[in-house]
Short mmCIF file of C-alpha atoms and ligand atoms in Angstrom, two decimals:
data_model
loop_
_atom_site.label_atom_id
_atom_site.label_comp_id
_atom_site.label_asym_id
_atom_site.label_seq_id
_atom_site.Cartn_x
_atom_site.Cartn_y
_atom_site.Cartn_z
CA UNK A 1 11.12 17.75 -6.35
CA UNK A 2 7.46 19.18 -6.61
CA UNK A 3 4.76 16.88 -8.14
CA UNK A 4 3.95 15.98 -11.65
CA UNK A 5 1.14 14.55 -12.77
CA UNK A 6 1.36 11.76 -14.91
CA UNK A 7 -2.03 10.57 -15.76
CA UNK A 8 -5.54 12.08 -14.63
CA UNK A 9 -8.82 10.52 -15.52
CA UNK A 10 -12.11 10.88 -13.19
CA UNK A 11 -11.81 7.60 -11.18
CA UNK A 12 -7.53 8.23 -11.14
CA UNK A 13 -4.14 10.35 -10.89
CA UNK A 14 -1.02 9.32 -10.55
CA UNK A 15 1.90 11.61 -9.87
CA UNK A 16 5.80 11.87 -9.85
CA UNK A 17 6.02 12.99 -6.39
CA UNK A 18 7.22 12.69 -3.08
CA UNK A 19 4.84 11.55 -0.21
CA UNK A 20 5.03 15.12 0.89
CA UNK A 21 4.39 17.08 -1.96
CA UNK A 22 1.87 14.87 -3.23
CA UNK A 23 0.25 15.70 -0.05
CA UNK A 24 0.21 19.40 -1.02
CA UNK A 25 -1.14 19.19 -4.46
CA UNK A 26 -4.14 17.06 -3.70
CA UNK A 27 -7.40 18.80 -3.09
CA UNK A 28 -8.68 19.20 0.02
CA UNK A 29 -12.23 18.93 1.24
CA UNK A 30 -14.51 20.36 3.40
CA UNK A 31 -12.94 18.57 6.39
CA UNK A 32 -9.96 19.04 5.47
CA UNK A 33 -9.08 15.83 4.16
CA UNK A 34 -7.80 14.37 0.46
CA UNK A 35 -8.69 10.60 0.35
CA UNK A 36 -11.14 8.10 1.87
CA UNK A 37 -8.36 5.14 2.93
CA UNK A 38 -4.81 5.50 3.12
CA UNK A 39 -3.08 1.64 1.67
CA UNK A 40 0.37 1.77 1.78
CA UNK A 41 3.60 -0.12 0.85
CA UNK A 42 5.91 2.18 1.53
CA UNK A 43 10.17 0.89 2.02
CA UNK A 44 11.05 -1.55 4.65
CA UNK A 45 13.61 -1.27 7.52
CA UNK A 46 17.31 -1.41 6.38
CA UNK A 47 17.34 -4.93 7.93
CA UNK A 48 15.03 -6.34 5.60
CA UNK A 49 16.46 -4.52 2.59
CA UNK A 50 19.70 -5.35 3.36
CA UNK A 51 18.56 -9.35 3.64
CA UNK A 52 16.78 -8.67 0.84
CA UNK A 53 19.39 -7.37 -1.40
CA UNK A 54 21.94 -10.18 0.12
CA UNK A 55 19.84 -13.27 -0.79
CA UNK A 56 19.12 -11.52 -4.22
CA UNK A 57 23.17 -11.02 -4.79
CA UNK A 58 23.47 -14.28 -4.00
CA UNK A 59 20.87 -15.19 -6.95
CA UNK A 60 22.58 -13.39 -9.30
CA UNK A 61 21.40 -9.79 -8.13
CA UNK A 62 18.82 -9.28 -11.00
CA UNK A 63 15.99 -8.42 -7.81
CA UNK A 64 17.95 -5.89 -5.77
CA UNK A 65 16.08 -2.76 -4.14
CA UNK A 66 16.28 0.47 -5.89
CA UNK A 67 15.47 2.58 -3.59
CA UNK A 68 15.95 3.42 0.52
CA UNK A 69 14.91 2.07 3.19
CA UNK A 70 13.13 3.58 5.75
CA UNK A 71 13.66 4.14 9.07
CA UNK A 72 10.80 4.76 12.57
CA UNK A 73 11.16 9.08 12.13
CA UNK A 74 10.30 8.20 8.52
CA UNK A 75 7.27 6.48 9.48
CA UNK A 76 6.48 8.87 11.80
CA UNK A 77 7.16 11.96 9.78
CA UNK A 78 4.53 9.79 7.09
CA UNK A 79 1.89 9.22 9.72
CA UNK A 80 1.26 12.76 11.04
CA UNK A 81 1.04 14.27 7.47
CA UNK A 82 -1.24 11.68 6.18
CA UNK A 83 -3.42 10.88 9.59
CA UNK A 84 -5.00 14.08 9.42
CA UNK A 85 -5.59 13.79 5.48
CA UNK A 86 -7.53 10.50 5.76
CA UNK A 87 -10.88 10.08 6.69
CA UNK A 88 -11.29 6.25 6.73
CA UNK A 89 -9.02 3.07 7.32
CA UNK A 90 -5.21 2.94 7.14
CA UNK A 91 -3.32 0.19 5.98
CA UNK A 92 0.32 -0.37 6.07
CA UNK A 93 2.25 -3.31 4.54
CA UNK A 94 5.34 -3.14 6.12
CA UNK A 95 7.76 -5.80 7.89
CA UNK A 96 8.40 -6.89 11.59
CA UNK A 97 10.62 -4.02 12.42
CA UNK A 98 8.65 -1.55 11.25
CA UNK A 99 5.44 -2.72 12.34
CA UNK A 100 5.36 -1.28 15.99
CA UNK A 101 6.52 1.65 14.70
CA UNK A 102 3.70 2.26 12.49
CA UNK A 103 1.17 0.50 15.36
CA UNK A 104 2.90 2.89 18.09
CA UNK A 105 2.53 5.82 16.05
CA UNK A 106 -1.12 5.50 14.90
CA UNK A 107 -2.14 4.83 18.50
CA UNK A 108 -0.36 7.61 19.18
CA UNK A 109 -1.67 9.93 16.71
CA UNK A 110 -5.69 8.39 18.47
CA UNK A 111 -6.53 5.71 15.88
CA UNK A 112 -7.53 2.14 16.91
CA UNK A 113 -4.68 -0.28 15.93
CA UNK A 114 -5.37 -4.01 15.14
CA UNK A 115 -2.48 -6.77 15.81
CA UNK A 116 -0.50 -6.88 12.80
CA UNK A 117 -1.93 -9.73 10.20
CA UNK A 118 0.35 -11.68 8.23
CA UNK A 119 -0.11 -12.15 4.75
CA UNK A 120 1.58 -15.32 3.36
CA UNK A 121 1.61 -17.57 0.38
CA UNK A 122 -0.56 -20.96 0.93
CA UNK A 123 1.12 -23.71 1.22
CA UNK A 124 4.75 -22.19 1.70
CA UNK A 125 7.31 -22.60 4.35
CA UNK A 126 6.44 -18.82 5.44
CA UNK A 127 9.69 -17.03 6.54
CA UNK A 128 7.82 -14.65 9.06
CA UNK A 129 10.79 -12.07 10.02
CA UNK A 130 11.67 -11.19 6.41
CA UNK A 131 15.59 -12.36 7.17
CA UNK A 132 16.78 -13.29 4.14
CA UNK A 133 16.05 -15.83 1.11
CA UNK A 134 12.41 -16.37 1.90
CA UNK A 135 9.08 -17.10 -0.06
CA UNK A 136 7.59 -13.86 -0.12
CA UNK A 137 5.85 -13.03 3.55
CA UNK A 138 4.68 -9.39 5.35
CA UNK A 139 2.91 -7.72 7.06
CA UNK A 140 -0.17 -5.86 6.97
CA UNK A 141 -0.47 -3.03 10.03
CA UNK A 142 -4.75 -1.80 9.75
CA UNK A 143 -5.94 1.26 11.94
CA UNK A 144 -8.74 2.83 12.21
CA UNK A 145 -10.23 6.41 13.54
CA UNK A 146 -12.39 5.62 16.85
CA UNK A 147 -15.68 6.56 15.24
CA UNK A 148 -19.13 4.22 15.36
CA UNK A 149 -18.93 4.18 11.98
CA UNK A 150 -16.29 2.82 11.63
CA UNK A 151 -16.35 0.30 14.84
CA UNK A 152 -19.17 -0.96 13.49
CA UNK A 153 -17.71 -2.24 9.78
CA UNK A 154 -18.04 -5.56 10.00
CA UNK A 155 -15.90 -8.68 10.02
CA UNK A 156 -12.61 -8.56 9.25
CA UNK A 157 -9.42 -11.25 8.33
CA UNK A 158 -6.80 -12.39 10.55
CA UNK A 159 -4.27 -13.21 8.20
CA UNK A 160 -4.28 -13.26 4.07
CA UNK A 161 -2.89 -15.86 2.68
CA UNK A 162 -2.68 -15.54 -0.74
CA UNK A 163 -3.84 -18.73 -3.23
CA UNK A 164 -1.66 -20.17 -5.60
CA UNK A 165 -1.11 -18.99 -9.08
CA UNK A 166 -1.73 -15.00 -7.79
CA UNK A 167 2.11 -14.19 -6.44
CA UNK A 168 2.48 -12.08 -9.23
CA UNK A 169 4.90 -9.11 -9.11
CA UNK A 170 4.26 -4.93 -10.18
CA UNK A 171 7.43 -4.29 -12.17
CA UNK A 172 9.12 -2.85 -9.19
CA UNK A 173 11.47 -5.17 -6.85
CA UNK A 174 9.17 -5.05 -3.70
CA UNK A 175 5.65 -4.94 -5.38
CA UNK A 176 2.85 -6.55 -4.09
CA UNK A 177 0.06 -9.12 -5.80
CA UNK A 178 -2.98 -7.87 -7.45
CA UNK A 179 -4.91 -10.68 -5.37
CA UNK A 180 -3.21 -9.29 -1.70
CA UNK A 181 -4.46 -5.60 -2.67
CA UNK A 182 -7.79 -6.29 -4.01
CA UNK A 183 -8.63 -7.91 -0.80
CA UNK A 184 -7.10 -5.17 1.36
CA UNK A 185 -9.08 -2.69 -1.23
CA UNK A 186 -12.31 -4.44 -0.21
CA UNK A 187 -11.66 -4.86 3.49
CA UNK A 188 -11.23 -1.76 4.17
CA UNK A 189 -13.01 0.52 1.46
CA UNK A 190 -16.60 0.96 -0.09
CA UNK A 191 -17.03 1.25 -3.76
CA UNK A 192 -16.91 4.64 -5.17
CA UNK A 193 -14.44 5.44 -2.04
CA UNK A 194 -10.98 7.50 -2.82
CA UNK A 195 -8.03 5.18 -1.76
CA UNK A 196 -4.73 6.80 -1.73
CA UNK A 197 -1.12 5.34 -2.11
CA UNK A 198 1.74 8.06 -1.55
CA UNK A 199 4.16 5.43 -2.11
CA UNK A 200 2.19 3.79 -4.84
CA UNK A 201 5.65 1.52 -6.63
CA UNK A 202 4.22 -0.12 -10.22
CA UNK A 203 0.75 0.88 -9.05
CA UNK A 204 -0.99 -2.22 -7.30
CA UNK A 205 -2.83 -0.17 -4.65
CA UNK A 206 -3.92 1.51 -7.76
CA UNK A 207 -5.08 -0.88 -10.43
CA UNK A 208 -6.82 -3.13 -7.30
CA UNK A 209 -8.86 -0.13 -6.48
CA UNK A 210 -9.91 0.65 -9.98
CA UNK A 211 -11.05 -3.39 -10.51
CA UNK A 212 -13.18 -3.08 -6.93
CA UNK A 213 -14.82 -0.51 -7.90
CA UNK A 214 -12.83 2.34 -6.30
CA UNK A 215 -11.29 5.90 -7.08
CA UNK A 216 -7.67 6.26 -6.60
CA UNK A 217 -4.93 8.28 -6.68
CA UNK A 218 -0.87 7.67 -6.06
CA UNK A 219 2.45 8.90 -6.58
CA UNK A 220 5.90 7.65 -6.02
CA UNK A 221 9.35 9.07 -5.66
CA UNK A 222 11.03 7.28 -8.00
CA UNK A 223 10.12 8.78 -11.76
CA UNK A 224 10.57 4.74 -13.33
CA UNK A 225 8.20 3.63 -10.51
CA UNK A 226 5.77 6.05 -11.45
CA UNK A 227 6.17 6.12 -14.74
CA UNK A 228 5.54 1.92 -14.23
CA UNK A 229 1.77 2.73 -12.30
CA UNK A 230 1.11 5.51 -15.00
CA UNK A 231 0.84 2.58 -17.23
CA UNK A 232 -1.08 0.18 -15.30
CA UNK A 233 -3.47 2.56 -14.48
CA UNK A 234 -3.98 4.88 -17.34
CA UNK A 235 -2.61 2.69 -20.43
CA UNK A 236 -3.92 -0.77 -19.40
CA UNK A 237 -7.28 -2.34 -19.30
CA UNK A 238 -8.53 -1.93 -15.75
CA UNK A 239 -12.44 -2.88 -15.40
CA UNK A 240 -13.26 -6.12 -14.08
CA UNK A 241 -12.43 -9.50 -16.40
CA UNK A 242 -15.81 -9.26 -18.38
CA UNK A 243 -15.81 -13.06 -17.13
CA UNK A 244 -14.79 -12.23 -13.96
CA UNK A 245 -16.38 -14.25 -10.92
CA UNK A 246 -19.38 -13.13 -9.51
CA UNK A 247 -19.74 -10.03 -11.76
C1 LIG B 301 7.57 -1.46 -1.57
S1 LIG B 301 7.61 -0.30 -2.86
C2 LIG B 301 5.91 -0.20 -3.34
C3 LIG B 301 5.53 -1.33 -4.24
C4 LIG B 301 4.07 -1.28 -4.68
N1 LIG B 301 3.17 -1.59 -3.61
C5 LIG B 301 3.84 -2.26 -5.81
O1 LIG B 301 3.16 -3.28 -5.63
O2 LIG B 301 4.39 -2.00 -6.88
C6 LIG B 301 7.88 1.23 -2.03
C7 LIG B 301 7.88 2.43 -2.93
O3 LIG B 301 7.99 3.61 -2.13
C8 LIG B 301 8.64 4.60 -2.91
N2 LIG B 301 9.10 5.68 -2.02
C9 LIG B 301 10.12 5.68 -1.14
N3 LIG B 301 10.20 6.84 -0.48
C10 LIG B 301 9.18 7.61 -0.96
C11 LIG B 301 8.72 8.94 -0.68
N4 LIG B 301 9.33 9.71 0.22
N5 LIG B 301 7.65 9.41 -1.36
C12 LIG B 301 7.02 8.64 -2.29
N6 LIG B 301 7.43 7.39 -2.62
C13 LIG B 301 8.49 6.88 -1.95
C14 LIG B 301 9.74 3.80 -3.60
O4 LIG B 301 10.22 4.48 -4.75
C15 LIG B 301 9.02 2.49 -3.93
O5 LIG B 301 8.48 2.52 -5.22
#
């Protein structure tokens, strides 16, 4: 499969693509890198798909996973392609099995790794290890490259827990909440930055970068996933709520 590009505009593209061709079809710059942040969601461990896809069965199987779960060489193979591509943070939500992996390898690979920080709904009875029919729970596995710049950032969260009313879904079984990835967008980006999501689903990474005030660019294996982000990020209204907040 080689890439396809499914929607360019100056602040996004989203493509049809494997992690690893998308990889060679973005530009490169002068150092030799193609985005500012890497934020990832990329497939769980077959032990949390397979709970997954058990406790969905078991509710009538509308929810189960469409695509593969991944394994530690996956990860691996994903980290030392995109390490050297990034020049900022790294972000991966992932679950407890594949957390060290991710951790292990990006210490490996000479970034500084943070303890893993959960990200939870308030007020639920969080199901931590992702075994089975739980309210929705994970991970979130943050590196960064051992720079002074980025050392000194700031503060930074322990744990997101995300408020009530914002649990909403992307379109794809596994998708994350807008609310989870605008926060992880502002955490660990600057406005105007390039965040990048190789394994981008209905486009969440996406569409939270675009609201913050980010550029972005995805793809995703899956043609209907893509297709899904295409969408949200090319079709839909993306600025900030004119009401929003604080704007
Ligand atoms: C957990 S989902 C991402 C959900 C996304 N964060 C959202 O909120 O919609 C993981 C995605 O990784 C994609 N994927 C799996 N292997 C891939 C690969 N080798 N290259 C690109 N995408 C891949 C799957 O098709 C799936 O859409």
């Amino acid at each position: 499969m080689s890439a396809e590009l499914l929607v360019e505009r100056d602040d996004v593209a989203v493509y049809h693509a494997s992690w690893a061709d998308l990889l060679k079809v973005l530009p490169r710059r002068e150092d030799n890198t193609v985005c500012d942040a890497l934020i990832v969601d990329a497939p769980y461990s077959e032990r949390t798909h397979r709970a997954h896809d058990a406790a969905s069965e078991s509710a009538g199987g509308r929810r189960v996973l469409d695509y593969g779960a991944w394994s530690t060489d996956c990860v691996r193979e994903f980290c030392e392609a995109w390490v050297p591509a990034t020049r900022g943070w790294f972000v991966s939500i992932t679950d407890h099995v594949l957390a060290p992996s991710w951790a292990a390898t990006w210490e490996r690979l000479g970034l500084y790794v943070f303890s893993p920080l959960a990200c939870v709904q308030s007020g639920s009875r969080v199901r931590i290890l992702g075994d089975g029919p739980a309210q929705w729970s994970t991970w979130a596995v943050v590196a960064r490259p051992r720079t002074a710049a980025f050392a000194k950032w700031g503060a930074l969260p322990g744990a997101y827990v995300v408020p009530p009313g914002h649990y909403d879904r992307s379109g794809v079984v596994g998708g994350k909440p807008l609310w989870l990835m605008e926060r992880l967008v502002e955490d660990y980006t600057r406005p105007g930055e390039l965040v990048c999501d190789p394994c981008c689903g209905g486009g969440r990474t996406l569409e939270a970068a675009l609201r913050t005030g980010r550029r972005a660019v995805g793809g995703d294996a899956m043609r209907e996933h893509a297709e899904i982000a295409a969408d949200r990020c090319g079709r839909r209204m993306i600025q900030r709520p004119l009401f929003a907040e604080g704007s």
